[in-house]
Amino acid sequence: MPDIPPAALPAPVRHYLDAHRAHDTTTALASFTPDATVTDDGTTHAGTADIAAWLARSYTAHTRTEILSGGHCDDETHCAVTLRLSGDIPGGEVDLAHSFTLRDGLIYTLTIAPA
């Protein structure tokens, strides 16, 4: 699947990525359905309160820079992006795949794993 420019990603994915980079929990949460799940580092966070807590932890866990290095959509509800993180993270740099499933114009699932 060929990469698409960030502006061509679905709005909830763009809004989430922009808000996450800005450490804006309120805007990031608005991108998710109320019953959404996020799976990161092998742990699943379910629902708005759990996702808000995960976001807060992710903002303070490491000092890092995130660069969108690729993205594609299989269809209107399934998209993936790869973010290159660098900073005070184990190994100094890592590529993470973010796989999104959308429902009702919002993010229903987000799975984050090494690319």
GROMACS .gro file of C-alpha atoms in nm, residues 6 34 80 82 93 115:
model
    6
    6PRO     CA    1  -0.042   1.330   0.638
   34PRO     CA    2  -1.643   0.656   2.428
   80ALA     CA    3  -0.183   0.287   0.984
   82THR     CA    4   0.460   0.483   1.140
   93GLU     CA    5   1.523   0.568   1.859
  115ALA     CA    6   0.723  -0.134   1.318
   0.00000   0.00000   0.00000
